Amino acid sequence: MTGSTRGFGHDTTTDEVLEGIDLGGRLALVTGASGGLGAETARALASKGARVVLTVRDLARGEEVADGIRKSTGNASVECEELELGDLASVRAFAERFLARHDALQILVNNAGVMACPFGRTSDGFELQFGTNHLGHFLLTGLLAPALVGGAPARVISVSSRGHQQSPVVFEDIGFEERAYEKWAAYGQSKTANILLAVELERRLGARGVHAYAIHPGVIPTDLSRHMEPEDFEHVRRRSGGRLRLKTVESGAATSVWAATAPELEGRGGLYLEDCHVAEVNDAEGATEGVRSYALDPDAARRLWSVSEELVGQGFAL
Ligand SMILES: NC(=O)c1ccc[n+]([C@@H]2O[C@H](COP(=O)([O-])OP(=O)(O)OC[C@H]3O[C@@H](n4cnc5c(N)ncnc54)[C@H](OP(=O)(O)O)[C@@H]3O)[C@@H](O)[C@H]2O)c1
């Protein structure tokens, strides 16, 4: 692995990544900040002076997180906003409110996600994992792009997963209309989409100082496992080749924070990061590290962008 010059690795924490970094004057937006990795990412960025906007589905829960951040940071500027990524009207309404208040955004962390849930659909009829994890964030990012360009240098972080190794984007049947629903394939497809979005955003916006990254945070016990059955834990253990190393939330959010701030990444993007490093392509069967080449494929990234525009019913001339 390459890219970190500070000896960071699996157990590095958010605070270690941010040591000596001043985020004063920067605005950060973190989706899915009601707990888990999102709340820690927001806390860490705020602790270094960033103004932070948290998006949550449950405002009461979000306000508790925001209060906790204010207390732990000596009154950082934290706003909390409602956003349901499985409802494109909610994404549009949030983006409108955000843009009315802010014309410049430096850090967008597309963190919210669902994993391995039973078959379901978003309000707009899309398969739940693709609709929430990818399409909601695609629309959000497209709508906020003017603020990212206005705030450049800016960074967009897609919180993907090693789970992307379980499926490319199956363009012929994204919605599981023709094939039987398989929850891990659906999660994998949505997490590959997160990486392809970073690749295409980099191509479209990199020259304007907006760089995009996809990250795997590690394996962290959070509420993400809410849909997992005992056999799913076995599935995860098997896929890790029996070498499952858990992370704390502080280490799990470290790669997001590294992507958002690392001087080592200045001026480049379209990269997949894990353990605070740039990961290498790894197509070996059973591989547990690295990124599949299908997830970095520029043609698939362009195709996903135009398919996503069609699905959300809105084009972005970026
Ligand atoms: N934990 C891991 O081991 C791991 C590994 C690889 C990748 N990841 C990725 O890391 C990210 C964060 O996960 P986590 O581990 O912190 O899990 P988490 O604690 O379950 O947090 C997920 C967040 O996403 C929000 N969310 C879910 N569905 C949403 C929707 N439809 N609209 C808006 N927000 C929604 C949740 O809000 P509510 O509280 O309202 O549900 C919550 O704030 C996810 O993208 C996940 O795929 C995690």
XYZ file of C-alpha atoms and ligand atoms in Angstrom:
366
model
C 0.000 0.000 0.000
C 1.131 3.539 -0.695
C 0.189 7.099 0.061
C 0.658 7.732 3.784
C 3.918 9.216 4.911
C 3.068 9.235 8.587
C 3.112 5.538 9.395
C -0.655 5.274 9.768
C -2.345 1.881 9.684
C -5.174 -0.325 10.925
C -5.363 1.065 14.461
C -4.695 4.738 13.756
C -7.400 6.945 15.260
C -9.137 10.083 14.042
C -7.284 12.216 16.591
C -3.925 10.822 15.480
C -4.727 11.576 11.823
C -5.703 15.141 12.713
C -2.778 15.931 14.976
C -1.334 19.280 13.927
C -4.101 19.942 11.366
C -6.170 23.133 11.584
C -9.594 23.026 9.941
C -10.588 26.565 10.913
C -12.649 28.240 8.188
C -13.686 24.925 6.602
C -17.253 23.646 6.384
C -17.879 19.894 6.530
C -21.095 17.971 5.876
C -21.404 14.399 7.169
C -24.402 12.236 6.231
C -25.645 9.542 8.608
C -24.219 11.279 11.667
C -26.746 9.925 14.191
C -24.144 7.515 15.552
C -21.415 5.102 14.481
C -18.728 6.317 12.113
C -20.609 9.450 11.022
C -20.862 10.881 14.534
C -17.167 10.223 15.183
C -16.138 11.704 11.826
C -18.118 14.856 12.610
C -16.715 15.101 16.145
C -13.149 14.708 14.951
C -13.468 17.350 12.205
C -15.195 19.771 14.599
C -12.456 19.239 17.195
C -9.992 20.832 14.752
C -12.126 23.892 14.104
C -14.287 22.837 11.144
C -17.890 23.992 11.146
C -19.936 20.839 10.764
C -23.373 20.045 9.380
C -24.734 16.680 10.502
C -27.511 15.030 8.550
C -29.789 12.582 10.326
C -33.193 10.984 9.944
C -34.163 11.451 13.574
C -33.611 15.093 14.545
C -33.904 14.447 18.300
C -31.127 11.858 18.098
C -29.076 14.156 15.878
C -29.383 17.038 18.346
C -28.021 14.771 21.092
C -24.986 13.974 18.946
C -24.572 17.668 18.080
C -24.749 18.623 21.775
C -22.144 16.000 22.612
C -19.834 17.439 19.949
C -20.370 21.001 21.189
C -19.536 19.908 24.737
C -16.460 17.872 23.829
C -15.018 20.566 21.565
C -15.694 23.692 23.646
C -18.652 24.831 21.560
C -17.785 24.046 17.944
C -20.282 25.232 15.333
C -22.539 22.232 14.649
C -25.811 22.249 12.708
C -28.154 19.307 12.501
C -30.462 18.753 9.516
C -32.993 16.139 8.508
C -32.155 14.067 5.439
C -33.725 10.792 4.295
C -31.553 9.456 1.489
C -34.196 6.958 0.479
C -36.493 9.782 -0.586
C -35.277 12.007 -3.432
C -37.722 14.756 -2.415
C -36.028 14.848 0.996
C -32.589 15.073 -0.665
C -33.766 17.973 -2.847
C -35.376 19.770 0.082
C -32.243 19.387 2.200
C -29.968 20.597 -0.619
C -32.162 23.661 -1.104
C -32.002 24.504 2.625
C -28.254 23.914 2.689
C -27.541 26.066 -0.383
C -29.690 28.868 0.994
C -27.356 29.035 4.006
C -23.979 28.084 2.548
C -22.365 28.857 -0.786
C -19.089 27.065 -0.072
C -18.458 23.532 1.171
C -14.989 22.079 1.635
C -15.642 18.546 2.945
C -18.573 16.293 2.002
C -18.570 12.883 3.683
C -21.180 10.624 2.093
C -21.195 8.262 5.050
C -24.785 7.089 5.627
C -25.589 3.548 4.642
C -27.594 0.398 5.119
C -26.207 -3.111 4.835
C -27.596 -6.495 3.895
C -31.214 -5.618 4.587
C -34.151 -7.712 3.405
C -35.459 -6.696 -0.026
C -37.081 -3.304 0.122
C -37.592 -0.204 -1.966
C -36.981 3.473 -1.380
C -39.897 5.937 -1.584
C -39.030 6.367 -5.265
C -39.146 2.617 -5.926
C -35.414 1.829 -6.120
C -33.893 -1.255 -4.486
C -33.165 -0.077 -0.944
C -29.379 -0.495 -0.724
C -28.608 0.962 -4.171
C -31.198 3.696 -3.686
C -29.964 4.728 -0.238
C -26.235 4.125 -0.431
C -25.713 5.326 -4.002
C -28.614 7.211 -5.614
C -29.399 9.417 -2.609
C -25.740 10.403 -2.313
C -25.415 10.839 -6.094
C -28.252 13.358 -6.133
C -26.987 15.095 -3.004
C -23.481 15.454 -4.439
C -24.752 16.699 -7.790
C -26.942 19.308 -6.126
C -24.155 20.468 -3.791
C -21.491 20.537 -6.527
C -21.726 24.336 -7.002
C -20.901 24.803 -3.295
C -18.008 22.318 -3.552
C -16.577 24.185 -6.549
C -17.212 27.450 -4.696
C -15.387 26.090 -1.651
C -12.426 24.540 -3.495
C -10.037 23.097 -2.615
C -12.707 20.645 -1.522
C -12.967 16.901 -1.015
C -15.806 14.398 -1.381
C -15.533 11.141 0.514
C -17.695 8.126 -0.357
C -17.769 5.717 2.549
C -17.667 2.458 0.617
C -16.644 -0.945 1.940
C -14.555 -4.016 1.361
C -18.023 -5.429 0.693
C -17.683 -3.940 -2.817
C -15.725 -7.100 -3.611
C -19.019 -9.008 -3.585
C -20.416 -7.430 -6.737
C -19.764 -4.975 -9.562
C -22.638 -2.743 -10.616
C -24.821 -5.103 -12.650
C -26.086 -2.555 -15.193
C -28.356 -5.125 -16.845
C -30.349 -5.576 -13.631
C -29.493 -2.956 -11.012
C -32.889 -3.311 -9.340
C -32.984 -7.121 -9.038
C -35.952 -7.305 -11.400
C -34.567 -10.254 -13.384
C -32.477 -12.067 -10.764
C -33.279 -13.269 -7.281
C -32.503 -10.704 -4.598
C -29.309 -11.453 -2.701
C -28.647 -9.009 0.128
C -24.834 -9.212 0.004
C -24.744 -8.809 -3.766
C -27.014 -5.769 -3.385
C -24.749 -4.298 -0.705
C -21.664 -5.043 -2.830
C -23.236 -3.401 -5.883
C -24.099 -0.265 -3.911
C -20.593 -0.047 -2.422
C -18.980 -0.496 -5.862
C -21.232 2.356 -7.012
C -19.790 4.497 -4.179
C -16.287 3.943 -5.588
C -17.302 4.553 -9.202
C -18.892 7.832 -8.094
C -15.534 8.951 -6.676
C -13.818 8.015 -9.957
C -16.275 9.983 -12.088
C -16.423 12.974 -9.740
C -12.656 13.206 -9.902
C -12.758 13.204 -13.704
C -15.433 15.884 -13.771
C -14.320 18.152 -10.925
C -10.672 17.372 -10.166
C -9.358 20.158 -12.396
C -11.562 22.596 -10.460
C -9.999 21.604 -7.159
C -12.691 19.175 -5.979
C -11.115 15.783 -5.345
C -13.015 12.593 -4.599
C -12.110 9.463 -2.657
C -13.804 6.211 -1.700
C -12.826 4.495 1.507
C -13.181 1.214 3.358
C -13.370 2.036 7.084
C -12.520 -1.427 8.417
C -14.797 -3.745 10.381
C -16.347 -1.901 13.301
C -19.161 -3.059 15.582
C -21.895 -0.446 14.962
C -25.639 -0.415 14.315
C -24.870 -1.263 10.691
C -25.221 -4.933 11.602
C -28.867 -4.401 12.632
C -30.125 -6.635 9.786
C -27.554 -9.367 10.243
C -28.581 -12.907 11.195
C -26.171 -15.311 12.922
C -25.292 -16.854 9.536
C -24.379 -13.381 8.224
C -21.727 -12.954 10.925
C -20.366 -16.319 9.784
C -20.441 -15.042 6.170
C -18.355 -12.002 7.166
C -15.921 -14.149 9.148
C -15.498 -16.559 6.224
C -14.944 -13.730 3.756
C -12.178 -12.353 5.931
C -10.355 -15.677 5.676
C -10.824 -16.179 9.421
C -8.597 -13.144 10.087
C -11.248 -10.692 11.168
C -9.677 -7.784 13.050
C -12.173 -5.386 14.533
C -11.610 -1.651 14.884
C -12.871 0.852 17.386
C -15.137 3.607 16.057
C -12.216 6.069 16.449
C -10.058 3.920 14.166
C -12.992 3.136 11.870
C -13.584 6.824 11.139
C -9.867 7.535 10.726
C -9.713 6.757 7.006
C -12.649 9.107 6.276
C -10.891 11.847 8.204
C -7.578 11.056 6.482
C -9.292 11.273 3.075
C -10.834 14.599 4.081
C -7.636 16.233 5.278
C -4.380 14.402 4.425
C -1.770 16.669 2.870
C -0.392 13.502 1.209
C -3.521 13.416 -0.996
C -3.384 17.020 -2.156
C -4.149 17.513 -5.832
C -5.198 13.935 -6.576
C -8.252 11.764 -6.171
C -10.355 9.041 -7.758
C -8.667 6.739 -5.245
C -9.806 3.951 -2.924
C -8.355 4.147 0.567
C -8.181 1.729 3.484
C -6.334 1.915 6.812
C -5.245 5.495 5.966
C -3.404 4.413 2.823
C -4.131 4.353 -0.882
C -5.105 0.742 -1.595
C -3.804 -1.243 -4.522
C -5.914 -3.000 -7.142
C -6.438 -6.600 -6.104
C -8.500 -8.965 -8.252
C -7.288 -12.175 -6.594
C -10.124 -14.508 -5.696
C -10.765 -14.424 -1.960
C -8.692 -11.261 -1.532
C -9.660 -9.321 1.571
C -7.611 -6.204 0.924
C -7.418 -3.776 -1.928
C -9.881 -2.660 -4.542
C -11.368 -4.604 -7.440
C -10.481 -3.221 -10.863
C -14.180 -3.119 -11.847
C -14.716 -0.511 -9.129
C -12.120 1.846 -10.645
C -13.132 1.266 -14.280
C -13.554 4.721 -15.876
C -16.072 3.443 -18.456
C -18.264 1.917 -15.762
C -17.946 5.158 -13.793
C -19.210 7.251 -16.755
C -21.996 4.769 -17.413
C -23.101 4.782 -13.778
C -23.193 8.588 -13.814
C -25.534 8.703 -16.799
C -27.707 5.818 -15.535
C -27.959 7.598 -12.169
C -28.959 10.865 -13.862
C -31.735 9.002 -15.633
C -32.898 7.284 -12.449
C -33.041 10.462 -10.355
C -34.527 12.364 -13.291
C -31.954 15.135 -13.254
C -28.794 15.822 -15.254
C -25.719 17.572 -13.893
C -23.608 19.534 -16.342
C -20.446 19.347 -14.263
N -19.206 -0.659 10.491
C -18.516 -1.328 9.578
O -17.889 -2.365 9.866
C -18.466 -0.844 8.147
C -17.681 -1.570 7.235
C -17.630 -1.144 5.927
C -18.337 -0.028 5.527
N -19.095 0.645 6.430
C -19.849 1.825 5.957
O -19.722 2.865 6.881
C -20.854 3.749 6.797
C -21.319 4.106 8.196
O -21.780 2.928 8.825
P -21.748 2.671 10.409
O -20.926 1.445 10.606
O -21.420 3.910 11.118
O -23.280 2.237 10.627
P -24.467 2.915 11.457
O -24.039 3.160 12.851
O -25.646 2.028 11.201
O -24.657 4.310 10.742
C -25.312 4.416 9.515
C -25.889 5.803 9.397
O -26.588 5.892 8.138
C -27.867 6.430 8.408
N -28.851 5.991 7.406
C -29.247 4.741 7.134
N -30.204 4.767 6.197
C -30.412 6.064 5.881
C -31.291 6.736 4.996
N -32.173 6.077 4.258
N -31.246 8.084 4.949
C -30.376 8.766 5.713
N -29.525 8.202 6.583
C -29.551 6.861 6.653
C -28.235 5.926 9.783
O -29.298 6.706 10.316
P -30.371 6.097 11.345
O -29.697 6.175 12.680
O -31.534 7.002 11.204
O -30.660 4.698 10.905
C -26.919 6.114 10.494
O -26.755 7.452 10.891
C -21.885 3.007 5.939
O -21.901 3.570 4.642
C -21.350 1.591 5.875
O -21.712 0.912 4.671
C -19.165 0.275 7.738
